[in-house]
CSV table of C-alpha atoms in Angstrom, one decimal:
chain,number,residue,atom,x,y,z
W,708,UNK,CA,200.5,188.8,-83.2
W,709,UNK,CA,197.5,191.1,-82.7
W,710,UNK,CA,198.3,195.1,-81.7
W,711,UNK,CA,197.9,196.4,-78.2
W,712,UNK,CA,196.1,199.6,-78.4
W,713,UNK,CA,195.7,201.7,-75.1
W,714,UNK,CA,193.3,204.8,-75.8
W,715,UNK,CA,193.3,208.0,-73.5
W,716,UNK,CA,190.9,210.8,-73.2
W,717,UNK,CA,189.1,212.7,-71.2
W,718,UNK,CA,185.7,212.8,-72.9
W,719,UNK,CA,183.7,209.4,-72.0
W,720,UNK,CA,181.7,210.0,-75.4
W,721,UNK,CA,184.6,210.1,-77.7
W,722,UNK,CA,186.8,207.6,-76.2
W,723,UNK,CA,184.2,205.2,-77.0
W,724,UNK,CA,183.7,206.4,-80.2
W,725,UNK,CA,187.5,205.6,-80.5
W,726,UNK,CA,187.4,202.5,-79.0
W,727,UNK,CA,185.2,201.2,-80.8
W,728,UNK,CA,186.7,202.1,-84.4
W,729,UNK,CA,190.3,200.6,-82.9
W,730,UNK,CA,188.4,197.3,-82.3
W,731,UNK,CA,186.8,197.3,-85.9
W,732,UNK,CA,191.4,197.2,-86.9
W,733,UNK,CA,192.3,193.7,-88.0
W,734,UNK,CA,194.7,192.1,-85.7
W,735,UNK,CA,193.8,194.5,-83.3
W,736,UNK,CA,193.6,194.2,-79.6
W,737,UNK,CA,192.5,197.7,-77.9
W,738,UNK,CA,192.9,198.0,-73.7
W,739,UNK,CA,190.0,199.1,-71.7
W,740,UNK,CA,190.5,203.3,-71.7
W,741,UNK,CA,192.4,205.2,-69.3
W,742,UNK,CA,190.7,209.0,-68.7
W,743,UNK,CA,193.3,211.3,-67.6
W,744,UNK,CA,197.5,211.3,-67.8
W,745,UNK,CA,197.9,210.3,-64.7
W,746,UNK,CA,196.0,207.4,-64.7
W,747,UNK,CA,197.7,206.8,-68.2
W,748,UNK,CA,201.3,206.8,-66.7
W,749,UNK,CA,200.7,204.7,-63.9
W,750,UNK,CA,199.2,202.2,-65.9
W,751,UNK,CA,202.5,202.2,-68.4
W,752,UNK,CA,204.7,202.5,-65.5
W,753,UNK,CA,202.6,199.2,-63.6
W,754,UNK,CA,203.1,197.1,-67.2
W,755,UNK,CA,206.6,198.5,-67.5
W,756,UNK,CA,207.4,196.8,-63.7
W,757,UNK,CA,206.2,193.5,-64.9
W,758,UNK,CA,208.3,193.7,-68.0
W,759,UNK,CA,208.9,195.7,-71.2
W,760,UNK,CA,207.4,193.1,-73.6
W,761,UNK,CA,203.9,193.7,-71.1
W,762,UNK,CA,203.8,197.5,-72.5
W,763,UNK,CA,201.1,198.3,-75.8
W,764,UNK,CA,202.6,199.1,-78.9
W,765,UNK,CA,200.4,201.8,-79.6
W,766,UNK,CA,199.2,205.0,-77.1
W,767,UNK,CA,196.3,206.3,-78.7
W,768,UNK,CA,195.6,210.3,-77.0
W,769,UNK,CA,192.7,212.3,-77.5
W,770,UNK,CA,193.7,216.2,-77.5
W,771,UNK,CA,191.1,216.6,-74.3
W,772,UNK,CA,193.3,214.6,-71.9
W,773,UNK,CA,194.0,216.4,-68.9
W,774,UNK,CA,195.1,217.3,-66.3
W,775,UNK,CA,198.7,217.2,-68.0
W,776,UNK,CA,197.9,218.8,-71.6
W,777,UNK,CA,198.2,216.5,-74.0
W,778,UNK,CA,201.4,217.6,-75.9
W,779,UNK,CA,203.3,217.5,-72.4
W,780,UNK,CA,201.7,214.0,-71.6
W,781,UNK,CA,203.1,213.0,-75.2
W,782,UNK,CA,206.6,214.2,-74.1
W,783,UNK,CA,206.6,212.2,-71.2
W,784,UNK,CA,205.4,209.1,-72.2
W,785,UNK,CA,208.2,208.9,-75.4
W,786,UNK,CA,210.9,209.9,-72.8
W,787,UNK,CA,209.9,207.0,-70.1
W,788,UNK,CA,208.4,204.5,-72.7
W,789,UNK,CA,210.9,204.8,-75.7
W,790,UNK,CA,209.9,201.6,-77.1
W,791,UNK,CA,206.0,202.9,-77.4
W,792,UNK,CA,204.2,204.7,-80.2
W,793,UNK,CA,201.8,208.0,-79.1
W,794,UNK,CA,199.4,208.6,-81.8
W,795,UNK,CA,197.6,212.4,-81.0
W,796,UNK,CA,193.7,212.7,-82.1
W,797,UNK,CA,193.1,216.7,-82.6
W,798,UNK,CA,190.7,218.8,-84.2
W,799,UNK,CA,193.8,220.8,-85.3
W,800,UNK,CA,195.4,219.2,-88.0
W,801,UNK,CA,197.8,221.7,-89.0
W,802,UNK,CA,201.3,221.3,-90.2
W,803,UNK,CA,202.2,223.6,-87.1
W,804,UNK,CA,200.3,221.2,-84.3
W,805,UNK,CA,201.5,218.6,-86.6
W,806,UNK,CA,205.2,219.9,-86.3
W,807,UNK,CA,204.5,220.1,-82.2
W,808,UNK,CA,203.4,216.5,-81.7
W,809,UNK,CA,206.4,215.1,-83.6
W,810,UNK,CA,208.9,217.5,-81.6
W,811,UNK,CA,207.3,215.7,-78.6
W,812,UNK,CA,207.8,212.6,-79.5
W,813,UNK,CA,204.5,211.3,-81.3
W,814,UNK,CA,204.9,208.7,-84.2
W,815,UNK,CA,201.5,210.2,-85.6
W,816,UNK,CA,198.8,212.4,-85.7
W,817,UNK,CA,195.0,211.5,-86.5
W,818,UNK,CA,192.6,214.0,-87.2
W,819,UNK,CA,189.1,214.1,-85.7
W,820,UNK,CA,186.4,213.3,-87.1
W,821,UNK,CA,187.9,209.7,-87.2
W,822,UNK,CA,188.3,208.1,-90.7
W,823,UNK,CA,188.6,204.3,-90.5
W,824,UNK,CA,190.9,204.1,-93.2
W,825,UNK,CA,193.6,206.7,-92.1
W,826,UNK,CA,193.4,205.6,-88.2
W,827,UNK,CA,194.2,201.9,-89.6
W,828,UNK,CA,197.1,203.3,-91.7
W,829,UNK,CA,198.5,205.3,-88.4
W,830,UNK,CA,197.5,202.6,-86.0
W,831,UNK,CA,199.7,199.8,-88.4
W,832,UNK,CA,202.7,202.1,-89.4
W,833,UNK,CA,203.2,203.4,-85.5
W,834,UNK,CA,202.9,199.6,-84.5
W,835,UNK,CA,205.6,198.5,-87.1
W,836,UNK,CA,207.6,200.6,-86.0
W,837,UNK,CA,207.3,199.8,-82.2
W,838,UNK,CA,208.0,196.4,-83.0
W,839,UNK,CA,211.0,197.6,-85.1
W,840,UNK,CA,212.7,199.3,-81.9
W,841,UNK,CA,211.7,196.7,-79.1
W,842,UNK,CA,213.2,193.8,-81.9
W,843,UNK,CA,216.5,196.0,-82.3
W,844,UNK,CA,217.0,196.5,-79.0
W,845,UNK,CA,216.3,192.7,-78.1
W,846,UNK,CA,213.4,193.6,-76.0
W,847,UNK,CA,216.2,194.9,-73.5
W,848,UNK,CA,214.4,195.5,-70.6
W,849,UNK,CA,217.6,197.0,-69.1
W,850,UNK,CA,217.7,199.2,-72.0
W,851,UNK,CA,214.2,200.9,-71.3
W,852,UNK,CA,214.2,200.6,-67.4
W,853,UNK,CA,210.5,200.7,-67.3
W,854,UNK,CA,209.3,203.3,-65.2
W,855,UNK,CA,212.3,205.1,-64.9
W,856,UNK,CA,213.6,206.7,-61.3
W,857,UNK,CA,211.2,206.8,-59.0
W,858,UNK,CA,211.1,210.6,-58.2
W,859,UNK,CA,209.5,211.6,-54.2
W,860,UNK,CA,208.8,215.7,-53.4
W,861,UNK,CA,209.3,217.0,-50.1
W,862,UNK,CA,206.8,219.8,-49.4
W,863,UNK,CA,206.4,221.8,-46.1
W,864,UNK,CA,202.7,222.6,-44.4
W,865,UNK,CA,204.8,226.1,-43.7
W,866,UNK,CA,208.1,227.4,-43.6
W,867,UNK,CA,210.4,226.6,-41.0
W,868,UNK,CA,209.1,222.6,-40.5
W,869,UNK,CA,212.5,220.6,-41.9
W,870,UNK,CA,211.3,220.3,-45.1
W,871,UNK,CA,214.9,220.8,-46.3
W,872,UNK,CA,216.4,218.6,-43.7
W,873,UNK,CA,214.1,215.6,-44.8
W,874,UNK,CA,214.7,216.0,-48.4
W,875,UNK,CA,218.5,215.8,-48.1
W,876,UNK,CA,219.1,213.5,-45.8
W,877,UNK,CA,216.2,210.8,-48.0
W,878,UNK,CA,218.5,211.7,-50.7
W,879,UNK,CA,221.8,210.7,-48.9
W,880,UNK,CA,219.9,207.7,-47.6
W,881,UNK,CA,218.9,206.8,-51.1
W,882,UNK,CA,222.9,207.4,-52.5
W,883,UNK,CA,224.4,205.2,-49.5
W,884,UNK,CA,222.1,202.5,-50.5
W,885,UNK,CA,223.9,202.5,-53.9
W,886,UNK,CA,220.8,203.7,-56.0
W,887,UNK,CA,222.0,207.4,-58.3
W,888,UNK,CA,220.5,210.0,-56.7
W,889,UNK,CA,219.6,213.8,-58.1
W,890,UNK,CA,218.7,216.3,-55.4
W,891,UNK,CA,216.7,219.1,-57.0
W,892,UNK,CA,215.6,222.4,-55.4
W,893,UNK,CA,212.0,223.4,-56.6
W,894,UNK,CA,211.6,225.8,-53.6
W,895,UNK,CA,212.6,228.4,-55.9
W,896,UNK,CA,213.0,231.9,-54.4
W,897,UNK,CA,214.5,230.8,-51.3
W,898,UNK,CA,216.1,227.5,-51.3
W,899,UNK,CA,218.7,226.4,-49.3
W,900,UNK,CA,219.9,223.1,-50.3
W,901,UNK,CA,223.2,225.1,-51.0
W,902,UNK,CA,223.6,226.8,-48.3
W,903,UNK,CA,223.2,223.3,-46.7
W,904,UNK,CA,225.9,221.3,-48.2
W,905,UNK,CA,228.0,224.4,-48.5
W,906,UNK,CA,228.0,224.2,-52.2
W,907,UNK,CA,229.2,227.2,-54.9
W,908,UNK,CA,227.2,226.7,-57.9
W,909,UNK,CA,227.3,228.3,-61.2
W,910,UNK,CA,224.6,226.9,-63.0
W,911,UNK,CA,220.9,226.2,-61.9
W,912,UNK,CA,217.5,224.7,-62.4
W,913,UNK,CA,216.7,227.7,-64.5
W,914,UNK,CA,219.2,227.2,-67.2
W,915,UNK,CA,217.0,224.3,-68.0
W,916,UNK,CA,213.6,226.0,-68.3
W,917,UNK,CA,213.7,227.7,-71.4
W,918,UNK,CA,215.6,224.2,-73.6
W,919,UNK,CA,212.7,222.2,-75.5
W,920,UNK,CA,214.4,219.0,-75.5
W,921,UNK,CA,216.8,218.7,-72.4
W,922,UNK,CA,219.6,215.8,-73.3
W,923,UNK,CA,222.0,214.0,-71.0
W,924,UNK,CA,224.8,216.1,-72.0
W,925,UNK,CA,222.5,219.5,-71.2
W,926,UNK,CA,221.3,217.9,-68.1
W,927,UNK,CA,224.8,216.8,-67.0
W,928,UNK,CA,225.9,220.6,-67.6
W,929,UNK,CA,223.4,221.7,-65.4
W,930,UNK,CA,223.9,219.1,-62.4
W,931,UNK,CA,226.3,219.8,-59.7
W,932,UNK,CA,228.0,216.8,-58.7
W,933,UNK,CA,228.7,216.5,-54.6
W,934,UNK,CA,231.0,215.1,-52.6
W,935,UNK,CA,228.6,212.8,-51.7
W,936,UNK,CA,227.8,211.5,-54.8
W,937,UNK,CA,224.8,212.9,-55.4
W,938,UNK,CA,223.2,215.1,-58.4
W,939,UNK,CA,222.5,218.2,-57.3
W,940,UNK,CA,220.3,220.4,-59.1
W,941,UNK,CA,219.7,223.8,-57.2
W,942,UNK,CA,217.2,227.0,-57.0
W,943,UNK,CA,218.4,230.3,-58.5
W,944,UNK,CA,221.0,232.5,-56.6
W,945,UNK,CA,218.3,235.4,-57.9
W,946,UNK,CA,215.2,234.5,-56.2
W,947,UNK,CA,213.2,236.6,-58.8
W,948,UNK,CA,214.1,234.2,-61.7
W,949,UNK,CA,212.3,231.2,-60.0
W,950,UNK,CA,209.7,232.7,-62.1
W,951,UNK,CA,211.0,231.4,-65.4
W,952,UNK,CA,210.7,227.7,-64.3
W,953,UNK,CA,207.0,227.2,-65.6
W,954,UNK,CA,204.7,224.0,-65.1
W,955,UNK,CA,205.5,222.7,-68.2
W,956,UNK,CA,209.4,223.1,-67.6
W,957,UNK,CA,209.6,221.5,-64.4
W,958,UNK,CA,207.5,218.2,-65.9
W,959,UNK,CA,209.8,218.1,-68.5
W,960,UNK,CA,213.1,218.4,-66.2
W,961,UNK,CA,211.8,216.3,-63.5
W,962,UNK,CA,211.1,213.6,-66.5
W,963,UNK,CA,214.3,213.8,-67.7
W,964,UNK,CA,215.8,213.4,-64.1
W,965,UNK,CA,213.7,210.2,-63.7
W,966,UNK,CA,215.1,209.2,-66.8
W,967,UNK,CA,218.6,209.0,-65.6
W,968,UNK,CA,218.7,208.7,-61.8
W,969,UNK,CA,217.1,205.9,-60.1
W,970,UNK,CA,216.1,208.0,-57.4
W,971,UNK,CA,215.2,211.6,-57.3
W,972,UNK,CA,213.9,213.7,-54.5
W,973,UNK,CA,212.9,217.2,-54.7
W,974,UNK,CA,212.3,220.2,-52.4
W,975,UNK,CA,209.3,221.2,-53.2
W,976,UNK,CA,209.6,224.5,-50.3
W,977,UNK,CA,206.2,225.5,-48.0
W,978,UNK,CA,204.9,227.7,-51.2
W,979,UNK,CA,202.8,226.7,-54.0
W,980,UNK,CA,204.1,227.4,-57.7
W,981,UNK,CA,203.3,226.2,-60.7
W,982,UNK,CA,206.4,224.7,-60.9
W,983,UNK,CA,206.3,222.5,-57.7
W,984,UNK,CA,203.0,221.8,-58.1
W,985,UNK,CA,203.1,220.0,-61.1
W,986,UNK,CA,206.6,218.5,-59.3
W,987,UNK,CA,204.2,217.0,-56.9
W,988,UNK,CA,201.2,216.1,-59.6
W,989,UNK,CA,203.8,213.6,-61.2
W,990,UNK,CA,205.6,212.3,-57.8
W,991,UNK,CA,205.5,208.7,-57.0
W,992,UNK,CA,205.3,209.8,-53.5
W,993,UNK,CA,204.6,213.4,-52.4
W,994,UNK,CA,205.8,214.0,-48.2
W,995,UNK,CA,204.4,216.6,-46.6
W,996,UNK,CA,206.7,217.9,-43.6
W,997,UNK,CA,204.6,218.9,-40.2
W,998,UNK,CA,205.6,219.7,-36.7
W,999,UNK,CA,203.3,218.4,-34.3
W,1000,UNK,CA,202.0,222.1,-33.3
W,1001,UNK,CA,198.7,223.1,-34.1
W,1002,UNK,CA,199.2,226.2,-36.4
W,1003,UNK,CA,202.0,223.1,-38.7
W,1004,UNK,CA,199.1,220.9,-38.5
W,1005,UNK,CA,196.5,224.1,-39.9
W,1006,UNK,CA,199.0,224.6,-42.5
W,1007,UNK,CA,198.9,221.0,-43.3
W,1008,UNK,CA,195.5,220.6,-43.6
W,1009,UNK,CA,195.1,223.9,-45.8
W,1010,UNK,CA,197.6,222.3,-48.5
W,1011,UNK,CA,196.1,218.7,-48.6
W,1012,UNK,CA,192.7,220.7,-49.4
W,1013,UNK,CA,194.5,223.2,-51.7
W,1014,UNK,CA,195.9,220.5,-53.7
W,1015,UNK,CA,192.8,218.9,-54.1
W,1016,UNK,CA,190.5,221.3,-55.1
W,1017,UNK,CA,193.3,222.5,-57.5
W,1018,UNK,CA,193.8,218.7,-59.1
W,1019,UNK,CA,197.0,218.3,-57.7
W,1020,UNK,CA,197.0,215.6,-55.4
W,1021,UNK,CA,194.1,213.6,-53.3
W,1022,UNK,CA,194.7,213.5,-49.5
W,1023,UNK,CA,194.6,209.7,-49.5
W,1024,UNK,CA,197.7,209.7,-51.8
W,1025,UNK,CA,199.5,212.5,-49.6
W,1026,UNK,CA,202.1,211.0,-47.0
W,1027,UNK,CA,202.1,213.8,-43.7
W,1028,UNK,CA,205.7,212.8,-42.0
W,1029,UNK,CA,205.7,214.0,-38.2
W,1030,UNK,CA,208.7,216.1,-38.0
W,1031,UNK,CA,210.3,217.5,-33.8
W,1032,UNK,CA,208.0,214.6,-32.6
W,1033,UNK,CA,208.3,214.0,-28.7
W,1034,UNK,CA,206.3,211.2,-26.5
W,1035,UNK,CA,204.7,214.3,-24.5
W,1036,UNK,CA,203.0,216.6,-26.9
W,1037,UNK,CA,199.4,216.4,-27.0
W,1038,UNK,CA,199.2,216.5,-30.9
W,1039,UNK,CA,200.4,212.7,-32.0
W,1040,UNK,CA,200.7,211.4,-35.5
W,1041,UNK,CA,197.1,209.4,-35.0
W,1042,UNK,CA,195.8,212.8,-34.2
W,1043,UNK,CA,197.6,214.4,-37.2
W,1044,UNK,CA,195.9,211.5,-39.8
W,1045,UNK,CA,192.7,212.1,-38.7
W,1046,UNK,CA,192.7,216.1,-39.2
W,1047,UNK,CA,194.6,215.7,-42.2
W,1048,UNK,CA,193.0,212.7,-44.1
W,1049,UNK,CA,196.1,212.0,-45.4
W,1050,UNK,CA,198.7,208.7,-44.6
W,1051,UNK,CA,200.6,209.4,-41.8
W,1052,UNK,CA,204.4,207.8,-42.7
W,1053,UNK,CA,205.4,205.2,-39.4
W,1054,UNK,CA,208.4,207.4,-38.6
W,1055,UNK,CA,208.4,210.0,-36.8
W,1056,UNK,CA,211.5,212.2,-36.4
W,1057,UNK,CA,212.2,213.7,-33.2
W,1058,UNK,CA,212.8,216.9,-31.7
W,1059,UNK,CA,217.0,216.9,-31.1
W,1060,UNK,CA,218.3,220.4,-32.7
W,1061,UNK,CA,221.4,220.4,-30.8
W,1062,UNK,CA,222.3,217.2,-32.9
W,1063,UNK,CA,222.0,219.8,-36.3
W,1064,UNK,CA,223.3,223.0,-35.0
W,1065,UNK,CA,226.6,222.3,-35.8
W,1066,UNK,CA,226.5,220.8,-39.1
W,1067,UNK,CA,223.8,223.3,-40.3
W,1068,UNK,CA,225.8,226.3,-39.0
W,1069,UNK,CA,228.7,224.8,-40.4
W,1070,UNK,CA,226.6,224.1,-43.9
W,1071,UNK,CA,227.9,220.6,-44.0
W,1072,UNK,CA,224.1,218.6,-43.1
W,1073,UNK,CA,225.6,215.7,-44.8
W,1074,UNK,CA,228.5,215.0,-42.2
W,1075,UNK,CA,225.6,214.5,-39.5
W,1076,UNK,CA,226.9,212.3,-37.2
W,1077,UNK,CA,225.4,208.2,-37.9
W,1078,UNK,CA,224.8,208.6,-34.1
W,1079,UNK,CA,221.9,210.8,-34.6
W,1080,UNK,CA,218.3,210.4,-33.7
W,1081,UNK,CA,217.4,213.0,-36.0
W,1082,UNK,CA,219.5,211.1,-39.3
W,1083,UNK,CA,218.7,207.6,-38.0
W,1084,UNK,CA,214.9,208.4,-37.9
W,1085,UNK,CA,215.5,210.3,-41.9
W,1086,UNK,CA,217.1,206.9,-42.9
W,1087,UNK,CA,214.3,204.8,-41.4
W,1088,UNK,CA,211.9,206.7,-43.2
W,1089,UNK,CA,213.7,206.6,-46.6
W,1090,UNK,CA,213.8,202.2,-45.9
W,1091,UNK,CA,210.0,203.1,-45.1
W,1092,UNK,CA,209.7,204.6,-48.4
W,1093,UNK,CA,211.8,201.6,-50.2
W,1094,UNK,CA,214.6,204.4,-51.5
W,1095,UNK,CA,217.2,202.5,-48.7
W,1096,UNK,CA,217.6,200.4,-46.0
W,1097,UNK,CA,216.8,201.6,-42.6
W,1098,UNK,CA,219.9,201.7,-40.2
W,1099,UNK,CA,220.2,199.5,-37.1
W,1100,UNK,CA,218.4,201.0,-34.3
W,1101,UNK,CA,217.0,203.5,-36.0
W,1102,UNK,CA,214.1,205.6,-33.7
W,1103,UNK,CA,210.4,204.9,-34.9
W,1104,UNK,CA,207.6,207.1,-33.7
W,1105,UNK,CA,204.3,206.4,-32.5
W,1106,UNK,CA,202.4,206.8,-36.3
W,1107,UNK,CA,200.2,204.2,-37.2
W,1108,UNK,CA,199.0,205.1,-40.5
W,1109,UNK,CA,200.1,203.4,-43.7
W,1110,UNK,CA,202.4,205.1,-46.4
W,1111,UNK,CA,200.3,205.6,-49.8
W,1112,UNK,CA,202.2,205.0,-53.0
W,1113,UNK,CA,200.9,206.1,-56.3
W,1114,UNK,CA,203.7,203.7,-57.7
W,1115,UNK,CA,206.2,202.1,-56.0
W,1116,UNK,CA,210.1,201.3,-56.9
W,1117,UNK,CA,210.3,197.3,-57.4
């Protein structure tokens, strides 16, 4: 049965130089390139949803791959594809980078300039032992879960526009449905998701930033479990130590969330950090949480540009949701897609505070009464979204445009 070799790299030049050796392997098969991680996930995660046995034994990454650096895209992949083999190409053949990429999860390291003879010795040892782990685990495609938990961020065009609300009641949505849900609080100086759901916490998404390799039993430590069944993983009591949460730590925690939760939402807050941006780089599907008033819809427009000049996120894979939305304000989700660029999402969610004063004075937002125009309108949205099924009667607002999915939950 002939190898399936998926190469990665940035550089057009020397992933056909690559390419080219792989197909000169016997019993080789190589897949036509992918030329940055994100593109490489997806295409994992698409073959993953169609079945395990559909996945290449062998991931072949050049050190150039961006935008997620290499060693972080290595992590990722062996945590959501156990069953395939990452084989790094580097310059840097050290026993130091070579002690790295097998931390991270990578079954080999080839150095650059390519040698025919130790590529083919790599390619055949890391694809012996991908068939090794997918025959002992009996191709069990409830084993490996494919894609893992789809994970959707919640980010605000400015403060003060639900994007707290939205995120929490999605994520009660999604644990009603009977998918496990995590909740995780990336707006990390001033989150409220506690204060919300009147929770006393101990521990926080900071305990997990500084641990290399973050297993289920570290993870479970860290995770507050709710009345409600869902996995709570919350923002700092000390604002100032948001800081410690890099980019790097919030891939790897969001990864290993997606890895155990079928569904996981995160508060991503109105401000831009490292951390929450690369939350939102590696969502399935990243919200962004207007009010239909024209500085909101500024704001909104600012961070779809911001997070495309900055690599983050294009505007056509951005999903603006209309938030206080009434019949008789001039600015209407058509309106808001066409200033924005982005997907407008079909529900709207009206303007009804006195339906949340209570509950959020009260810091109990999940006992919002199933009555609610506000929570009804949520739970459509999250059936929009696939994460649950939309509740009888449930109000729909006037938005026309169509939800963009990087990936979607099957």
């Amino acid at each position: 049965m002939p190898t399936r070799i998926l190469p990665a790299g940035a550089d057009p030049d020397a992933v056909r130089s690559l390419t080219t050796l792989l197909s000169q392997l016997p019993d080789a098969e190589p897949q036509p390139p992918v030329g940055d991680s994100t593109q490489l996930v997806d295409t994992l995660a698409r073959l993953a949803a169609e079945s395990v046995d559909e996945l290449p034994e062998v991931v072949v990454v050049h050190e150039r791959i961006g935008p997620v650096p290499a060693l972080e895209l290595i992590r990722e992949v062996a945590l959501r594809f156990p069953a395939v083999g990452v084989i790094l190409v580097t310059t840097d053949a050290s026993p130091g980078l070579f002690a790295a990429a097998m931390d991270s999860g990578a079954r080999g390291l080839v150095a650059l300039p390519l040698s025919y003879e130790e590529l083919a010795s790599r390619v055949q040892a890391v694809a012996q032992w991908s068939t090794g782990v997918r025959r002992h685990l009996g191709h069990g495609a409830d084993v490996f879960g494919g894609a893992g938990g789809t994970v959707v961020t919640v980010s605000g065009a400015k403060g003060g526009v639900g994007t707290t609300l939205a995120a929490i009641q999605l994520a009660l949505a999604a644990q009603a449905s009977g998918w496990s849900t995590a909740l995780v609080d990336l707006d990390l100086q001033t989150g409220d998701i506690a204060s919300y759901l009147d929770v006393q916490f101990r521990r926080s998404v900071v305990d997990l930033a500084a641990i290399s390799d973050i297993s289920p039993r570290v993870l479970a430590d860290a995770v507050f479990r709710h009345d409600t069944g869902l996995a709570l993983l919350l923002a700092p009591g000390e604002g100032e130590r948001g800081e410690e949460v890099t980019d790097r730590a919030a891939r790897q925690i969001v990864s290993a969330l997606r890895s155990r939760y079928e569904v996981v939402v995160v508060d991503c807050g109105a401000q831009l950090g490292a951390a929450n941006a690369a939350a939102v780089e590696s969502a399935d599907t990243a919200l962004l949480v207007t009010t239909p008033d024209v500085v909101a819809v500024r704001a909104a427009k600012r961070t779809v540009r911001m997070w495309d000049r900055l690599q983050i996120r294009k505007a056509e894979e951005t999903t603006v949701v209309v938030n206080r939305h009434t019949r008789s304000t001039e600015i209407q989700p058509a309106l808001v897609q066409r200033i924005t660029g982005t997907a407008v999402a079909r529900t709207a969610v009206p303007a009804n505070f006195k339906e949340l004063q209570g509950v959020v004075d009260a810091g109990r937002l999940h006992e919002l009464d199933g009555r609610s125009t506000v929570k009804q309108a949520l739970w459509a949205l999250a059936g929009e979204l696939g994460l649950a099924k939309a509740p009888e009667g449930s109000h729909r607002g006037s938005g026309r445009g169509a939800v963009g999915f990087r990936r979607r939950k099957e």
